[in-house]
Amino acid sequence: MTQPIRVLLAKVGLDGHDRGVRVVARALRDAGMDVIYSGLHRTPEEVVDAAVQEDVDILGVSLLSGVQMTVFPKIFKLLDQKGVDDLIVVAGGVMPDEDVVELKKMGVREVLLQDVPPKTIVETLTRLVDERGAR
Amino acid sequence: MKRFVPSSELVVRASRGEIPAISRLITRAEMGLDECRPALAEIYRKAGKAHVIGITGVPGSGKSTLVANLAAQLRRRNKKVAIIAVDPSSPYSGGSILGDRIRMTELASDPGVYIRSMATRGAVGGMARSTLDAVDILDVGGFDTIIIETVGVGQDEVEIAKASHTTVVVSAPGLGDEIQAIKAGMLEIADIHVVSKCDRSDSNKLVVDLKQMLTLGLASKDPKDWLPTVIGVSSYNGTGIDELATEIERHRAASLATGRAHQRELAIASFRLEKTAETLLIERFLKTLEPLRPALASTLCKRERDPYSAANELVSNALPQSIDQTEQAARAWTRRR
Ligand SMILES: Nc1nc2c(ncn2[C@@H]2O[C@H](COP(=O)(O)OP(=O)(O)OP(=O)(O)O)[C@@H](O)[C@H]2O)c(=O)[nH]1
Ligand SMILES: [Mg+2]
């Protein structure tokens, strides 16, 4: 029995928009994935705890409020403290190109900006899990 | 979790209460790989201490919000609480949106609470195939109270009662035809009835109706039996949450004192055996069926064969012995005992 890909979608920071995340959640479900949505305004600690408890393949963090350069370092630090090294972290939302470069250096595997169509998101996540292999 | 930790190693770490190991073991149980069978066998032998509470009710009745409030209450009573929230998979894509966790955000960052979402993945009965493996893993991981939330709409979803020590059925006002939902097999399975959303004015009628239905059923009850109660709760203003926690503990204590707990453990073990055998049989059967399916479907479609004889032949091929031989073997085995 193959497991569906498990994804946690998290909103971190102050912005109160989650329409985009909800659309992505439905697209992923329709592609056969199991999707957990964290809700708005989560802290990095809460997000990492949820990702570990749910043992998701992919943690997708969406932010529109420009806090990416403080949030992602915290997330990676917490994952490291917990000894988690096989979680695929992706970012979504809106951010400048230079941040995208920095985030990728930090370990964010893909940055899916707001205009990326759901189909591409599905393909990207599927590829990342394929590349990771069994766990 | 680090990559490729063997399941046997995960058992050691999970027994120490390490959350990443507990989580990964649950994932392995869901995957059902042979690699984790010995580990799960060890887990099963070590488990059996936790109090398992089943919470079920129709969609939208307020189960997840209630579970969050109840868990917070149990935390104040120094329990370590794990929650397994089961949601149905989409029959179309096989995927799911697991929406229970979002109702439990106030429990976040409490190390004494663990929340795991699970999809049914086509399993009938409201639970996922590996829900009970997850219960055992969390039990061995040190959680003394384990809450399973399932969606229940009636007859087909009452398996939760065969998997939990205390079953709570949640009904809510305003969802239309509440009593009908309760009648459809849900009345019998409840050790405790909860009427949720008691901050609404229409909840009182539901409480009265439910109590009346339970009184009607009283005549057939042994006075020594547990008598289900009805508790009105509101997750919005906290009404009844403390009372519910106390009632759950009272049910547990009464079950242990009267020996009903042991009867229930036996029933749970027996049910578990049946479900596991069912899964094995179906897997084996599907393996035999898959390569033959297109050709057989085509002969059926042309009405050259009938479904019964074709399926019967497949079943006989999938099983090592014919049904007759199996029955004989079962009789011989029973005699020997
Ligand atoms: N008025 C009122 N509404 C409530 C209460 N508890 C939950 N709700 C609302 O009822 C709706 C469903 O709540 P959930 O806790 O998700 O219900 P559920 O039974 O877990 O739902 P499913 O898991 O989808 O079957 C939400 O809109 C809640 O805000 C309550 O105590 N009072
Ligand atoms: Mg729910």
PDB file of C-alpha atoms in Angstrom, chain A residues 28-132:
ATOM      1  CA  LEU A  28      -3.354  18.913  -3.376  1.00  0.00           C
ATOM      2  CA  ARG A  29      -6.267  16.855  -2.052  1.00  0.00           C
ATOM      3  CA  ASP A  30      -7.621  16.487  -5.578  1.00  0.00           C
ATOM      4  CA  ALA A  31      -4.181  15.252  -6.612  1.00  0.00           C
ATOM      5  CA  GLY A  32      -4.505  12.494  -3.990  1.00  0.00           C
ATOM      6  CA  MET A  33      -2.498  14.035  -1.157  1.00  0.00           C
ATOM      7  CA  ASP A  34      -3.409  14.256   2.537  1.00  0.00           C
ATOM      8  CA  VAL A  35      -3.396  17.886   3.561  1.00  0.00           C
ATOM      9  CA  ILE A  36      -3.362  19.373   7.047  1.00  0.00           C
ATOM     10  CA  TYR A  37      -3.900  23.100   7.364  1.00  0.00           C
ATOM     11  CA  SER A  38      -2.538  24.777  10.475  1.00  0.00           C
ATOM     12  CA  GLY A  39      -4.681  27.883  10.464  1.00  0.00           C
ATOM     13  CA  LEU A  40      -3.563  31.501  10.567  1.00  0.00           C
ATOM     14  CA  HIS A  41      -0.953  33.256  12.717  1.00  0.00           C
ATOM     15  CA  ARG A  42       1.084  30.230  13.782  1.00  0.00           C
ATOM     16  CA  THR A  43       4.481  30.565  15.408  1.00  0.00           C
ATOM     17  CA  PRO A  44       7.543  28.685  14.075  1.00  0.00           C
ATOM     18  CA  GLU A  45       7.438  26.538  17.254  1.00  0.00           C
ATOM     19  CA  GLU A  46       3.820  25.518  16.628  1.00  0.00           C
ATOM     20  CA  VAL A  47       4.489  24.793  12.987  1.00  0.00           C
ATOM     21  CA  VAL A  48       7.476  22.580  13.724  1.00  0.00           C
ATOM     22  CA  ASP A  49       5.638  20.721  16.501  1.00  0.00           C
ATOM     23  CA  ALA A  50       2.735  20.066  14.144  1.00  0.00           C
ATOM     24  CA  ALA A  51       5.033  18.934  11.322  1.00  0.00           C
ATOM     25  CA  VAL A  52       6.788  16.488  13.655  1.00  0.00           C
ATOM     26  CA  GLN A  53       3.589  15.100  15.221  1.00  0.00           C
ATOM     27  CA  GLU A  54       1.920  14.714  11.855  1.00  0.00           C
ATOM     28  CA  ASP A  55       5.155  13.360  10.333  1.00  0.00           C
ATOM     29  CA  VAL A  56       4.418  15.085   7.057  1.00  0.00           C
ATOM     30  CA  ASP A  57       6.559  14.658   3.959  1.00  0.00           C
ATOM     31  CA  ILE A  58       6.296  18.337   3.178  1.00  0.00           C
ATOM     32  CA  LEU A  59       5.986  21.470   5.279  1.00  0.00           C
ATOM     33  CA  GLY A  60       4.699  24.352   3.204  1.00  0.00           C
ATOM     34  CA  VAL A  61       4.963  27.718   4.900  1.00  0.00           C
ATOM     35  CA  SER A  62       3.062  30.544   3.326  1.00  0.00           C
ATOM     36  CA  LEU A  63       3.691  34.149   4.227  1.00  0.00           C
ATOM     37  CA  LEU A  64       2.720  37.484   2.807  1.00  0.00           C
ATOM     38  CA  SER A  65       3.929  39.716   5.572  1.00  0.00           C
ATOM     39  CA  GLY A  66       7.650  39.859   4.784  1.00  0.00           C
ATOM     40  CA  VAL A  67       8.790  37.894   7.817  1.00  0.00           C
ATOM     41  CA  GLN A  68      10.420  35.075   5.825  1.00  0.00           C
ATOM     42  CA  MET A  69      13.992  35.988   6.745  1.00  0.00           C
ATOM     43  CA  THR A  70      13.287  35.585  10.446  1.00  0.00           C
ATOM     44  CA  VAL A  71      10.801  32.701  10.250  1.00  0.00           C
ATOM     45  CA  PHE A  72      12.757  30.190   8.187  1.00  0.00           C
ATOM     46  CA  PRO A  73      16.004  30.361  10.195  1.00  0.00           C
ATOM     47  CA  LYS A  74      13.910  29.650  13.311  1.00  0.00           C
ATOM     48  CA  ILE A  75      12.160  26.728  11.650  1.00  0.00           C
ATOM     49  CA  PHE A  76      15.422  25.116  10.562  1.00  0.00           C
ATOM     50  CA  LYS A  77      16.967  25.658  13.993  1.00  0.00           C
ATOM     51  CA  LEU A  78      14.004  23.967  15.688  1.00  0.00           C
ATOM     52  CA  LEU A  79      14.057  21.054  13.229  1.00  0.00           C
ATOM     53  CA  ASP A  80      17.742  20.635  13.881  1.00  0.00           C
ATOM     54  CA  GLN A  81      17.179  20.595  17.660  1.00  0.00           C
ATOM     55  CA  LYS A  82      14.624  17.837  17.225  1.00  0.00           C
ATOM     56  CA  GLY A  83      16.923  15.824  14.991  1.00  0.00           C
ATOM     57  CA  VAL A  84      14.638  16.050  11.979  1.00  0.00           C
ATOM     58  CA  ASP A  85      16.565  16.048   8.708  1.00  0.00           C
ATOM     59  CA  ASP A  86      14.217  14.526   6.164  1.00  0.00           C
ATOM     60  CA  LEU A  87      11.399  17.050   6.183  1.00  0.00           C
ATOM     61  CA  ILE A  88      10.994  18.861   2.853  1.00  0.00           C
ATOM     62  CA  VAL A  89      10.427  22.555   3.540  1.00  0.00           C
ATOM     63  CA  VAL A  90       8.935  24.775   0.851  1.00  0.00           C
ATOM     64  CA  ALA A  91       7.902  28.422   0.964  1.00  0.00           C
ATOM     65  CA  GLY A  92       4.940  30.126  -0.620  1.00  0.00           C
ATOM     66  CA  GLY A  93       3.522  33.591  -0.903  1.00  0.00           C
ATOM     67  CA  VAL A  94       5.107  36.847  -1.947  1.00  0.00           C
ATOM     68  CA  MET A  95       8.748  37.818  -1.485  1.00  0.00           C
ATOM     69  CA  PRO A  96      11.626  39.538  -3.323  1.00  0.00           C
ATOM     70  CA  ASP A  97      14.047  37.575  -5.543  1.00  0.00           C
ATOM     71  CA  GLU A  98      17.046  38.117  -3.283  1.00  0.00           C
ATOM     72  CA  ASP A  99      15.142  36.482  -0.398  1.00  0.00           C
ATOM     73  CA  VAL A 100      14.377  33.489  -2.599  1.00  0.00           C
ATOM     74  CA  VAL A 101      18.092  32.990  -3.162  1.00  0.00           C
ATOM     75  CA  GLU A 102      18.841  33.295   0.553  1.00  0.00           C
ATOM     76  CA  LEU A 103      16.052  30.891   1.538  1.00  0.00           C
ATOM     77  CA  LYS A 104      17.302  28.243  -0.859  1.00  0.00           C
ATOM     78  CA  LYS A 105      20.772  28.514   0.651  1.00  0.00           C
ATOM     79  CA  MET A 106      19.181  27.996   4.049  1.00  0.00           C
ATOM     80  CA  GLY A 107      17.553  24.728   2.968  1.00  0.00           C
ATOM     81  CA  VAL A 108      14.169  25.742   1.597  1.00  0.00           C
ATOM     82  CA  ARG A 109      13.768  23.357  -1.308  1.00  0.00           C
ATOM     83  CA  GLU A 110      11.416  25.403  -3.463  1.00  0.00           C
ATOM     84  CA  VAL A 111       9.821  28.809  -3.299  1.00  0.00           C
ATOM     85  CA  LEU A 112       6.397  28.807  -4.897  1.00  0.00           C
ATOM     86  CA  LEU A 113       5.322  32.386  -5.367  1.00  0.00           C
ATOM     87  CA  GLN A 114       1.721  33.466  -5.401  1.00  0.00           C
ATOM     88  CA  ASP A 115       1.270  33.239  -9.198  1.00  0.00           C
ATOM     89  CA  VAL A 116       2.412  29.597  -9.495  1.00  0.00           C
ATOM     90  CA  PRO A 117      -0.549  27.522 -10.748  1.00  0.00           C
ATOM     91  CA  PRO A 118      -1.769  24.675  -8.498  1.00  0.00           C
ATOM     92  CA  LYS A 119      -0.800  22.110 -11.143  1.00  0.00           C
ATOM     93  CA  THR A 120       2.839  23.181 -10.918  1.00  0.00           C
ATOM     94  CA  ILE A 121       2.698  23.018  -7.127  1.00  0.00           C
ATOM     95  CA  VAL A 122       1.409  19.446  -7.305  1.00  0.00           C
ATOM     96  CA  GLU A 123       4.163  18.474  -9.748  1.00  0.00           C
ATOM     97  CA  THR A 124       6.869  20.154  -7.701  1.00  0.00           C
ATOM     98  CA  LEU A 125       5.842  18.506  -4.421  1.00  0.00           C
ATOM     99  CA  THR A 126       5.540  15.103  -6.059  1.00  0.00           C
ATOM    100  CA  ARG A 127       9.011  15.451  -7.552  1.00  0.00           C
ATOM    101  CA  LEU A 128      10.545  16.509  -4.235  1.00  0.00           C
ATOM    102  CA  VAL A 129       9.097  13.466  -2.458  1.00  0.00           C
ATOM    103  CA  ASP A 130      10.258  11.173  -5.278  1.00  0.00           C
ATOM    104  CA  GLU A 131      13.766  12.584  -4.996  1.00  0.00           C
ATOM    105  CA  ARG A 132      13.821  12.068  -1.243  1.00  0.00           C
TER     106      ARG A 132
END
